[in-house]
Coordinates of C-alpha atoms in Angstrom, one line a residue:
X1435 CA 110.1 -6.7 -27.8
X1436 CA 112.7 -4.1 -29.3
X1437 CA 114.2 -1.5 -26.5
X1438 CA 112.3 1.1 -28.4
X1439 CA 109.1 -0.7 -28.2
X1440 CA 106.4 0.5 -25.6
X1441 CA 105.3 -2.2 -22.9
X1442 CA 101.9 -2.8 -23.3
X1443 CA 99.3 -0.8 -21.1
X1444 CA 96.2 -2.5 -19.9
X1445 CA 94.6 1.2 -19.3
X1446 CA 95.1 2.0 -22.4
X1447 CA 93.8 -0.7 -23.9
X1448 CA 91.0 -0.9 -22.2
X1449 CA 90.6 2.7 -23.3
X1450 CA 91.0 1.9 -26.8
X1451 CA 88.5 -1.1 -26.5
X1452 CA 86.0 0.6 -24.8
X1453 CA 85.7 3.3 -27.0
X1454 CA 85.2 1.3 -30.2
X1455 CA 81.9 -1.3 -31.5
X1456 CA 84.8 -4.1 -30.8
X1457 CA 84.9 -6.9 -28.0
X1458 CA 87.5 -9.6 -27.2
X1459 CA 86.0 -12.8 -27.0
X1460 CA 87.9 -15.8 -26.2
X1461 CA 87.2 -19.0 -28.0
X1462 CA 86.4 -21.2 -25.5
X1463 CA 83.5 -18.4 -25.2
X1464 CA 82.0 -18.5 -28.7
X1465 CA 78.2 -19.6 -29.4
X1466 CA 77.3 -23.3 -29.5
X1467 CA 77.6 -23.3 -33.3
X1468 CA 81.0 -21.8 -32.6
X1469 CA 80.0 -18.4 -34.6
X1470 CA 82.8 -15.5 -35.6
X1471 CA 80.7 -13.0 -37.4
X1472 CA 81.4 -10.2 -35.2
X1473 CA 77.8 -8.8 -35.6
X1474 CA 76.7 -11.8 -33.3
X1475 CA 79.4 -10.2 -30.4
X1476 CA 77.7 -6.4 -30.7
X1477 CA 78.5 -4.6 -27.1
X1478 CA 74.5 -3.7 -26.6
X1479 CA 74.3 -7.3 -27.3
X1480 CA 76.6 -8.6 -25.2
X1481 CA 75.4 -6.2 -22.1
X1482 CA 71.7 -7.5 -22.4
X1483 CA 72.8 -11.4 -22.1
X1484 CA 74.8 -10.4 -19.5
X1485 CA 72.2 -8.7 -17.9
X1486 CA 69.6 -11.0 -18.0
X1487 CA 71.8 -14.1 -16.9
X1488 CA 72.8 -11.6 -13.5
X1489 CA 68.9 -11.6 -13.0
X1490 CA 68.6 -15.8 -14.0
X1491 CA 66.7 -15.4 -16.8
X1492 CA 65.6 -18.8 -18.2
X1493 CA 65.1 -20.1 -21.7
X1494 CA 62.3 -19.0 -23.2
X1495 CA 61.3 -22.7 -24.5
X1496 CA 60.6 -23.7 -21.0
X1497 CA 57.7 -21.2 -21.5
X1498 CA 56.2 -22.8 -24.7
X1499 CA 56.7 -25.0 -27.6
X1500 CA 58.3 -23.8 -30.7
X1501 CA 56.9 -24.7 -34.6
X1502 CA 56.1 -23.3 -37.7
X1503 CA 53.7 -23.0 -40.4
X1504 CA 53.4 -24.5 -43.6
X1505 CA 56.3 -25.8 -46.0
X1506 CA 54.3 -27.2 -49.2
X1507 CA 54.0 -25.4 -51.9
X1508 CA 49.8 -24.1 -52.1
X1509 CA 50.0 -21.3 -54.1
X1510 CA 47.7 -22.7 -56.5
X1511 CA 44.8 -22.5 -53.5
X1512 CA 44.9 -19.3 -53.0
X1513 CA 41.6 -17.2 -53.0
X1514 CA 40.3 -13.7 -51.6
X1515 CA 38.2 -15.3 -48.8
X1516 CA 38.0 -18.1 -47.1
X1517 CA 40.4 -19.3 -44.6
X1518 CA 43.1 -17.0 -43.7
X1519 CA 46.5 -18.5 -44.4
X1520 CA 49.2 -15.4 -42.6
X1521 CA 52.6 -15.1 -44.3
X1522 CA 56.0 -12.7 -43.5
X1523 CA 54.2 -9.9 -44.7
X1524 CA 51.3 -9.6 -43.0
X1525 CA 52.7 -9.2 -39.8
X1526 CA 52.7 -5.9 -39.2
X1527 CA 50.0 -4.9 -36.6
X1528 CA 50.1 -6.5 -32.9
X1529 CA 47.2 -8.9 -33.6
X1530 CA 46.8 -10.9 -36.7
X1531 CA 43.4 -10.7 -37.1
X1532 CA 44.1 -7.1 -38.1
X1533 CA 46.4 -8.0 -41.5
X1534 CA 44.6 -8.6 -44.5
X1535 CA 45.8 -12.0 -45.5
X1536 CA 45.7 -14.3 -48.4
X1537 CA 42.9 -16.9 -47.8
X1538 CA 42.6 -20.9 -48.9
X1539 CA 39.6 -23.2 -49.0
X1540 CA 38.2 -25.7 -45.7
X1541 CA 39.9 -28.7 -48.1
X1542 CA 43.2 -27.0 -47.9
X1543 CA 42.8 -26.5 -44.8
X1544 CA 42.2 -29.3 -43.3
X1545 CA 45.0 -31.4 -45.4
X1546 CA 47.3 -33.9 -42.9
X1547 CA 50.2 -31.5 -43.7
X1548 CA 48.2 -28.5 -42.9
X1549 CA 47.5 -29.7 -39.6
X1550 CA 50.8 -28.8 -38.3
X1551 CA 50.2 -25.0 -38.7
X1552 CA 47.0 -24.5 -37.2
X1553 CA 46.7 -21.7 -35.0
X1554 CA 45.2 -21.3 -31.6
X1555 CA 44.3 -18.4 -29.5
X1556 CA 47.1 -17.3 -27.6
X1557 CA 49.7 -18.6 -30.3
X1558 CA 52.6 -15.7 -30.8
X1559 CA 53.7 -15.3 -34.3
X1560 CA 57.3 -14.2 -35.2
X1561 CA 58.8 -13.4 -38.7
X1562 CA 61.7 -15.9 -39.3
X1563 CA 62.4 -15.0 -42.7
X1564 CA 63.6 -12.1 -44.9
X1565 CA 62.3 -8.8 -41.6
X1566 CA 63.3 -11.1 -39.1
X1567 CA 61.6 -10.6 -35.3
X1568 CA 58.4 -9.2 -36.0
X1569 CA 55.8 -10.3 -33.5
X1570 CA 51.4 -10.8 -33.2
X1571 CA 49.5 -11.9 -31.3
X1572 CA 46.7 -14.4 -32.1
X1573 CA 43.7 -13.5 -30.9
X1574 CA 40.9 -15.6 -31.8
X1575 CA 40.0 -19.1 -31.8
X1576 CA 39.0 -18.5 -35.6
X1577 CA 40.3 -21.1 -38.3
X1578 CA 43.7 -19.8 -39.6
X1579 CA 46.7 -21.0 -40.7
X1580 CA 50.2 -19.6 -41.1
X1581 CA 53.7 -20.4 -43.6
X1582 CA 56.8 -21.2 -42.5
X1583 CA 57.9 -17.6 -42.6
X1584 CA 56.4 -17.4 -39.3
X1585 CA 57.3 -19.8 -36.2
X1586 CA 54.2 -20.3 -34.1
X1587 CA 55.3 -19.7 -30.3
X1588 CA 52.4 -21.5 -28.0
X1589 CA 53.0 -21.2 -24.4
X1590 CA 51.9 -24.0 -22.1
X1591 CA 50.1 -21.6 -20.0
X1592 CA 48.0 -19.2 -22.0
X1593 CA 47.9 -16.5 -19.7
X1594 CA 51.8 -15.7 -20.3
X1595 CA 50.7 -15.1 -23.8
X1596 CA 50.7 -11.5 -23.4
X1597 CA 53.4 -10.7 -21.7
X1598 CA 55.6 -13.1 -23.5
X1599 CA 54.5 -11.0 -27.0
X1600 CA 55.0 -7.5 -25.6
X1601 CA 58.2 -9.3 -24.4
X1602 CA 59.5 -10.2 -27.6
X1603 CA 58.9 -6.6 -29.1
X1604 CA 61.1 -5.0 -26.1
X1605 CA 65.0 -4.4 -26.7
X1606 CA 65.6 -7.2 -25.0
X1607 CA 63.3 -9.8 -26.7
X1608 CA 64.2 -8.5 -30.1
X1609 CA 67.5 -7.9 -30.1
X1610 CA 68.5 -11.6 -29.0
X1611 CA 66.1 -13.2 -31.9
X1612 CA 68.1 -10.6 -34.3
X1613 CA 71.5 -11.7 -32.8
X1614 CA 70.5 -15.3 -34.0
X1615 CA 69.8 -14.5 -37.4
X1616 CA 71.9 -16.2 -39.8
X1617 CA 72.1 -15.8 -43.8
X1618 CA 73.9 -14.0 -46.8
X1619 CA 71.2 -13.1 -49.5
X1620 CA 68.2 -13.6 -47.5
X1621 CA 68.3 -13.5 -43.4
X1622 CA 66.5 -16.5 -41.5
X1623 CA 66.1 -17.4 -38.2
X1624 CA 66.5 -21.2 -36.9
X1625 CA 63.9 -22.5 -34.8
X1626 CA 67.0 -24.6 -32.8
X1627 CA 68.1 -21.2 -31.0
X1628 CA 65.1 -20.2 -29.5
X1629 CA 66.4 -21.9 -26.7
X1630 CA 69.2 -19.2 -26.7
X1631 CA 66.7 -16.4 -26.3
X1632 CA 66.5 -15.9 -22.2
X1633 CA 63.5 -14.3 -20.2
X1634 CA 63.3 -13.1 -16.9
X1635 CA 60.8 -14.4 -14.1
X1636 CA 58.0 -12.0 -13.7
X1637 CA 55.3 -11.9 -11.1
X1638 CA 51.5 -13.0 -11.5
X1639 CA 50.9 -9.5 -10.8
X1640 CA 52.9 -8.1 -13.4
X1641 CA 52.0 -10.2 -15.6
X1642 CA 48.2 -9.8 -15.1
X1643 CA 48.7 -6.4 -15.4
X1644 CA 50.1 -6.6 -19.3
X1645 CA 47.7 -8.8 -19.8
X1646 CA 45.4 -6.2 -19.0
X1647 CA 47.0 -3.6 -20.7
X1648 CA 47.1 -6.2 -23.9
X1649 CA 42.9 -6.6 -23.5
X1650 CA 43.0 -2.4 -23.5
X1651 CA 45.3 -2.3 -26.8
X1652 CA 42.3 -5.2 -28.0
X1653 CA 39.8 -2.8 -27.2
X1654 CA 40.6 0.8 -28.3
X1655 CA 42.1 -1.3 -31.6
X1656 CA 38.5 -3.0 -31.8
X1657 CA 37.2 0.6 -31.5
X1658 CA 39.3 1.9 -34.0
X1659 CA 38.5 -1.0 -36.8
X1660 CA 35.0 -0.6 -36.1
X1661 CA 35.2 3.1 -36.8
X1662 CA 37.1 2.5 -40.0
X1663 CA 34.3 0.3 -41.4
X1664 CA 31.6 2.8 -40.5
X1665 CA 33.3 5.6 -42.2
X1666 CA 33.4 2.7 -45.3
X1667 CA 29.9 1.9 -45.4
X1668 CA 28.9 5.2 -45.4
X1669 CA 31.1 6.2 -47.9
X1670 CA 29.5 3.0 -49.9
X1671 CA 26.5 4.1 -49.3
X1672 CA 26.7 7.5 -50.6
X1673 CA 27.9 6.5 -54.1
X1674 CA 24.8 4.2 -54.1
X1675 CA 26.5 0.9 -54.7
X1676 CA 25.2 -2.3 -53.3
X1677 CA 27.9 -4.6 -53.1
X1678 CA 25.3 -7.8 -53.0
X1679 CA 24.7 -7.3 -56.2
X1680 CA 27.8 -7.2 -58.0
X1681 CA 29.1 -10.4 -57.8
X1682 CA 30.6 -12.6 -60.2
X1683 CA 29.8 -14.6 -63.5
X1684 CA 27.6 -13.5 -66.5
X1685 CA 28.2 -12.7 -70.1
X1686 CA 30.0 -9.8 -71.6
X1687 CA 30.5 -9.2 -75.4
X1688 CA 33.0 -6.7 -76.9
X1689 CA 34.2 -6.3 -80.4
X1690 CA 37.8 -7.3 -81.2
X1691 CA 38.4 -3.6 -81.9
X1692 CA 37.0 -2.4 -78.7
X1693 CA 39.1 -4.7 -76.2
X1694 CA 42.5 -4.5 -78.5
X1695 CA 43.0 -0.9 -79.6
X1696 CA 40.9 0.9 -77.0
X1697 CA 41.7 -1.7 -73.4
X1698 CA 44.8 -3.3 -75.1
X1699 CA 43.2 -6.3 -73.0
X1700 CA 42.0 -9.7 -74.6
X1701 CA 42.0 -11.2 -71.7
X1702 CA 38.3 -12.9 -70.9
X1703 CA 38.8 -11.7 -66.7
X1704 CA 38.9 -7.9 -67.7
X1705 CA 35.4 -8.0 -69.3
X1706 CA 33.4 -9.5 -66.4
X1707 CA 30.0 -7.8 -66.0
X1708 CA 30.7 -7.4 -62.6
X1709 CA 32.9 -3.9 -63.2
X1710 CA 30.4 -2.5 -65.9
X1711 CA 28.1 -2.4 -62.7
X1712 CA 30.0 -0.7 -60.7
X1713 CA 31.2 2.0 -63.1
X1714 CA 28.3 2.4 -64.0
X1715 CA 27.1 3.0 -60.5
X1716 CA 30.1 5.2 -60.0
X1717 CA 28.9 7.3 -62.8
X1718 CA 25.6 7.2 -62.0
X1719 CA 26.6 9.3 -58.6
X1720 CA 28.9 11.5 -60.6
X1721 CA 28.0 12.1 -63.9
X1722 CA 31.2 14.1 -64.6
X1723 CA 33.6 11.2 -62.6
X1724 CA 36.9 11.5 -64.0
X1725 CA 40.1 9.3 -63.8
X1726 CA 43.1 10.0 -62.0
X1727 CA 45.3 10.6 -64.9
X1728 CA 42.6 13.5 -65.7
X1729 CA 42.4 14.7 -61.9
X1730 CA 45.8 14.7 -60.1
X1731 CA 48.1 17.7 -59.8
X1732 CA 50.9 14.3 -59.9
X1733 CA 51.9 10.5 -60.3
X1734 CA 55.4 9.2 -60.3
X1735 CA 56.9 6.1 -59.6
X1736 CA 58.9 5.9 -56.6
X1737 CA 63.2 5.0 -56.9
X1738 CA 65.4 2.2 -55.8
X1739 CA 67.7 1.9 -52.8
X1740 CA 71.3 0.5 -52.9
X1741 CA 71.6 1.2 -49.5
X1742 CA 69.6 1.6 -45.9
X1743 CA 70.0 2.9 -42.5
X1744 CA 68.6 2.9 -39.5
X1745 CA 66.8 6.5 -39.1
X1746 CA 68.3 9.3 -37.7
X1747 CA 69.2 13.2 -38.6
X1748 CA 70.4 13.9 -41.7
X1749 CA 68.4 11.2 -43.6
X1750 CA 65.0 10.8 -45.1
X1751 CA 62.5 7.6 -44.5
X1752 CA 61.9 5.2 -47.4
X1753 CA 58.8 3.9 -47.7
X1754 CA 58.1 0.1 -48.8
X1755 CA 54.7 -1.5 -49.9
X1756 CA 54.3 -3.2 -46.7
X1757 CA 54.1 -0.1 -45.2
X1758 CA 51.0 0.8 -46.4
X1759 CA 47.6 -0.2 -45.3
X1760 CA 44.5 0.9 -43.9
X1761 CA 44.6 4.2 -44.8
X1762 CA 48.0 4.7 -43.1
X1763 CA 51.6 4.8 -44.1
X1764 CA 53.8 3.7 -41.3
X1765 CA 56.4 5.5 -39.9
X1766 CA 59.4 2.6 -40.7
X1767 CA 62.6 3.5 -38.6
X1768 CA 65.0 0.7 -39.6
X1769 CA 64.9 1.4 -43.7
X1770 CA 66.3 5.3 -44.3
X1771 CA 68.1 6.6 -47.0
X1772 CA 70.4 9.3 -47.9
X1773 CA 68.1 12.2 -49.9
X1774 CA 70.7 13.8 -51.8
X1775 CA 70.8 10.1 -53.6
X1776 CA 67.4 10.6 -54.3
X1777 CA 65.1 13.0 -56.9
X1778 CA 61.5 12.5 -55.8
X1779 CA 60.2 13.1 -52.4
X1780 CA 56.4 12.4 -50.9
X1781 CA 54.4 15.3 -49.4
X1782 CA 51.9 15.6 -47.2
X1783 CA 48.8 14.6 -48.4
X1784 CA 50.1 12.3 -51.3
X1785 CA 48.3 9.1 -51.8
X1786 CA 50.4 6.3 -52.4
X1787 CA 49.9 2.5 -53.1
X1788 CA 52.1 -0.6 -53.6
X1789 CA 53.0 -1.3 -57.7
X1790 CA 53.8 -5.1 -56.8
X1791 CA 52.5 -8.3 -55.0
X1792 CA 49.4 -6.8 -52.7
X1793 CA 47.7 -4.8 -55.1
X1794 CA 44.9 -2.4 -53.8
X1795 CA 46.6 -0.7 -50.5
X1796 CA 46.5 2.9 -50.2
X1797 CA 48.0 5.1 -47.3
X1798 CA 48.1 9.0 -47.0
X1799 CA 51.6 10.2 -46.9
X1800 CA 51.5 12.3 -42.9
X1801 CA 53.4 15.2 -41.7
X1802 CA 55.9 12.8 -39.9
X1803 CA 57.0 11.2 -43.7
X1804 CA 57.0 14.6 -45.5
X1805 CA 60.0 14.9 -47.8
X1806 CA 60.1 11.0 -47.5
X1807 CA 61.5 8.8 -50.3
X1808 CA 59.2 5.9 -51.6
X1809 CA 60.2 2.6 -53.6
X1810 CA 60.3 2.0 -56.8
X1811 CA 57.7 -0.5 -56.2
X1812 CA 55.2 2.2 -54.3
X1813 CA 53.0 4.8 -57.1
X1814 CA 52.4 8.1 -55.8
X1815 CA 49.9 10.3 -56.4
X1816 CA 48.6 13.9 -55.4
X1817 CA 44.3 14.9 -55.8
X1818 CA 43.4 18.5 -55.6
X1819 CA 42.7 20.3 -52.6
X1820 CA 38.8 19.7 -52.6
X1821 CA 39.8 15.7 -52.7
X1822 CA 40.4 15.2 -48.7
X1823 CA 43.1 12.5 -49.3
X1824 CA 42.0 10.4 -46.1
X1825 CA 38.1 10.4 -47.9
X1826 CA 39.8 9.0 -51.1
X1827 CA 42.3 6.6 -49.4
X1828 CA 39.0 4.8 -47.8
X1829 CA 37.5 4.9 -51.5
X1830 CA 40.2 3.7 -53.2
X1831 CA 40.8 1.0 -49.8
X1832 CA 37.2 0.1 -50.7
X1833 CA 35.8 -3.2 -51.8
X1834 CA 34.5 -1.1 -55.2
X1835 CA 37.4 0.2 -55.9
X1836 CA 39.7 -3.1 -55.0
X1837 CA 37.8 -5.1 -57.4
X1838 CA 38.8 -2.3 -60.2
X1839 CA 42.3 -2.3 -59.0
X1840 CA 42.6 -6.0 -59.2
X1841 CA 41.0 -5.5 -63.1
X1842 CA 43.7 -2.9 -63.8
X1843 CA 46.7 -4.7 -62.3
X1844 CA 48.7 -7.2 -65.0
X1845 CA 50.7 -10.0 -64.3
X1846 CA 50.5 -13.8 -63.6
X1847 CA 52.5 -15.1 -61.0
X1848 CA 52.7 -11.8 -59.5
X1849 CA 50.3 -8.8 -59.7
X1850 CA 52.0 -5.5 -60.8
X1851 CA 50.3 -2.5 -61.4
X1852 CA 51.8 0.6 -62.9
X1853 CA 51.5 4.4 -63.6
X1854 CA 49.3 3.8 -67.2
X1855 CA 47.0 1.8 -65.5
X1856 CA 46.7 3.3 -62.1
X1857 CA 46.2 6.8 -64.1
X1858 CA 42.8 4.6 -65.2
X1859 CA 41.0 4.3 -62.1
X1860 CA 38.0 6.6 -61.6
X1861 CA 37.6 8.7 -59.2
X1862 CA 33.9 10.6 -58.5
X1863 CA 34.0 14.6 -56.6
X1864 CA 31.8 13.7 -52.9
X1865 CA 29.8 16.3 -51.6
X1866 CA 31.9 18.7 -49.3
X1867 CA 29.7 18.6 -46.9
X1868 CA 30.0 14.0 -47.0
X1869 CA 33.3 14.3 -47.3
X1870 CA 33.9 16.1 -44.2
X1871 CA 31.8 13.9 -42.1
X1872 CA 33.5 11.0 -43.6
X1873 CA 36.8 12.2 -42.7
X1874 CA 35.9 13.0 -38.9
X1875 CA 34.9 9.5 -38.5
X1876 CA 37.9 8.1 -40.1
X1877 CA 40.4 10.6 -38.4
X1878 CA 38.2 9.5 -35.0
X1879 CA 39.3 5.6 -35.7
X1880 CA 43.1 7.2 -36.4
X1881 CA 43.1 8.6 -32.7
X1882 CA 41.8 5.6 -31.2
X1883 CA 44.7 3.5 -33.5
X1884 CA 47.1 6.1 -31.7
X1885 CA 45.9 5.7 -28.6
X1886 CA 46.3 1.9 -29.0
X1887 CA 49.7 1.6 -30.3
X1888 CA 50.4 4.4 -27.3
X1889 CA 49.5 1.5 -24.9
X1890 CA 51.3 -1.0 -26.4
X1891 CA 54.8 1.2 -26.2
X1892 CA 53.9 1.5 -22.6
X1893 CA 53.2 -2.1 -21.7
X1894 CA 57.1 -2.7 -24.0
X1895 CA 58.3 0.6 -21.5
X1896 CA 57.0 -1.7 -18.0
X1897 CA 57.8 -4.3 -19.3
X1898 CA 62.0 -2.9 -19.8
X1899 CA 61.2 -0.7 -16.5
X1900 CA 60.6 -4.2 -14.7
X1901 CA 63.8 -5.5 -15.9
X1902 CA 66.1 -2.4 -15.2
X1903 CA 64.1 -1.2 -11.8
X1904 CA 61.3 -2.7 -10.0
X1905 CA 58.4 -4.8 -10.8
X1906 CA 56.1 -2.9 -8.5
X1907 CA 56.9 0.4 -9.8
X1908 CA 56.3 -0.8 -13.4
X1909 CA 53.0 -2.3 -12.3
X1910 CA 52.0 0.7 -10.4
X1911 CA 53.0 3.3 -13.5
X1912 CA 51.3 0.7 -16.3
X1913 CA 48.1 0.9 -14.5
X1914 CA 48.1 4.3 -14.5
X1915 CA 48.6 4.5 -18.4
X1916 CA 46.3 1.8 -18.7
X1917 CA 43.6 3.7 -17.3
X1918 CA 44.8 7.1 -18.8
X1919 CA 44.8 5.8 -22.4
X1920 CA 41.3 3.4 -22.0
X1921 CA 38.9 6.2 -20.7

């Protein structure tokens, strides 16, 4: 050291550290795999393993046994029903059964390498691949299957199932599977470290007490599907259209002229009988049904992000196609961009449906995603006032209308569907007086959805309040919301 040279100051040091996202770590304390990313050394993360160890949290393996889904390639078996076969993507409501899933055949099903991946009640199901940490639930003995996008968690005992779920969507769950993932291009999580992720004890009264609070979130989201489908079958009903009927097969004979220079189409799919029915049936309600092109006060095609952020002040959500479903556009706090990057913005009251890959959702844009951004894979779209966009999300969500949607869309390997075609679909005026009673039902299944997904924060809040303060207390307060929320 130089005379001139300042001795070094622990204080300020510590100062310095303390004050920055930086942490020392010695090498005889890396990770098992001996990682240096500093990503994997965040201080949050570093505080909850240091945390839970102070309270001797155990591995979470010595609660259940850890697999995943299928590896072959099945593509090819694919079909709209049948059994469901759950991927990445469909994993975006607490229980599975809730996701609209690809489906494959009983033969599939039950091939020797299919066995591997068959689910169970109480089986947890966590996104490994690409949005890694995503958690649901499986709650029915039903035939399903899963990929190996998605590790299958079964506990031994299947009454932890609950609280090991709402466990994995807390802080402390998810941040220790995110801490593991590994990958350049495309993020993945190995199966060999969930033996690194660490969970407290909990008491049988606790526990018991999520997993009651897991059979309320069941039941208002029952509630909440049921009502969806009411508001549906009514909305069915009032066009007129019996589904029974229009199924497929049958002849249909068009002129070259008529399929080339009028549908640009020669393909034999697009002229199935099946859709003359029901636009026919359509028109048959609404004599003067028009098409969206003729209709909306807008349609635009969303933009592309270089770049996203976790949400905060000062930027605008971005909205993906796996956002959208049932109606709804979720609210997605870990993709946010900057808006003066951006030209076009979502308003309240905009219908919007994915352009790629799961043709057929549509979501009304909400107050909360006003001024929102959307993907360039996501098509946007604006109906006049006397359209109640809710009303027209459920018709457009509708079996009728999916079965056009699938006609319109193009593609082979993967569906796309874009603003000339989408600007095709037809779209009938419903009584005022039907459209209003169609949209208290639906908004009536949106409040018992809130209501649910309410719960489930709170059963994630206990189940942090457990950790941080007092088992009792967070059984005490859970009951409380439990019974608030489930009147």
């Amino acid at each position: 050291m130089s005379p001139s040279a300042e001795p070094f100051n622990k204080a300020k040091y510590k100062a310095l550290m303390d004050g920055l996202e930086c942490t020392e770590i010695l090498f005889s304390q890396l990770e098992r795999t001996s990682r240096l990313d500093s990503e994997f050394y965040k201080k949050k993360s570093l505080q909850i393993t240091k945390l839970l160890k102070s309270i001797s949290a155990n591995p979470l393996t010595n609660l259940l046994e850890v697999s995943d889904g299928n590896h072959m390639g099945i593509s090819n078996k694919f079909t709209d029903e049948g059994i469901p076969y759950y991927r990445g993507q469909d994993i975006h409501n607490f229980f599975i059964e809730d996701a609209s899933p690809i489906c494959i055949d009983e033969d599939t099903f039950h091939n020797t390498y299919m066995l591997r991946s068959h689910l169970k009640k109480g089986d947890i199901l966590l996104s490994i691949v690409g949005t890694i940490g995503k958690v649901s639930l499986v709650s029915k003995d039903n035939k399903a299957t899963c990929n190996c996008k998605l590790a299958i968690l079964r506990p031994y005992d299947i009454k932890e199932s609950a609280l090991i779920a709402i466990y994995l969507k807390t802080k402390y769950g998810f941040d220790q599977v995110d801490k593991f993932k590994r990958g350049a291009v495309q993020m993945g999580y190995l199966l060999e470290d969930m033996n690194q992720i660490l969970i407290p004890e909990f008491s049988n009264t606790f526990a018991e007490t999520v997993a009651k609070a897991v059979e309320g979130i069941k039941t208002l989201t029952d509630s909440s599907t049921r009502q969806y489908s009411e508001a549906e079958s009514y909305l069915i009903k009032e066009i007129g259209i019996d589904m029974s009927s229009i199924t497929n097969g049958g002849v249909s004979i068009k002129s070259f002229s008529e399929c080339f220079f009028i549908q640009n189409r020669i393909d034999s799919e697009f002229y199935q009988p099946k859709y003359d029915k029901i636009i026919e049936s359509i028109k048959k309600y609404d004599a003067n049904t028009k098409s969206i092109d003729e209709i909306s006060n807008y349609v635009f095609t969303g933009e592309c992000a270089d770049e996203y952020f976790t949400y905060k002040a000062g930027l605008c959500h971005y909205i993906r196609g796996t956002d959208i479903h049932e109606g709804i556009v979720d609210v997605d706090l870990e993709h946010a961009v900057e808006a003066e990057r951006h030209g076009k913005f979502v308003s309240t009251g905009d219908i919007v449906t994915g352009r790629v890959g799961t043709i057929g959702n549509f979501g009304v844009i909400s107050e909360a995603l006003n001024g929102s951004v959307c993907s360039d894979n996501v098509l946007c779209f604006h109906l006049p006032d006397n359209y109640l966009p809710d009303v027209y999300a459920l018709y457009f969500n509708s079996p009728i209308i999916k079965e056009l949607t699938k006609r319109i869309s193009r593609g082979s390997v993967q569906q796309r569907l874009n603003q000339e075609t989408l600007r095709e679909l037809i779209v009938p005026y419903i009584d005022e007086n039907i459209q209003k009673e169609i949209d208290s039902k639906i908004k009536s299944s949106f409040v018992l959805k809130q209501k649910s997904e309410k719960l489930l924060e709170c059963a994630k809040t206990a189940v942090e309040m457990a950790i941080e303060q007092d088992g009792a207390i967070a059984v005490s307060w859970l009951k409380s919301k439990i019974d608030e929320l489930t009147k």
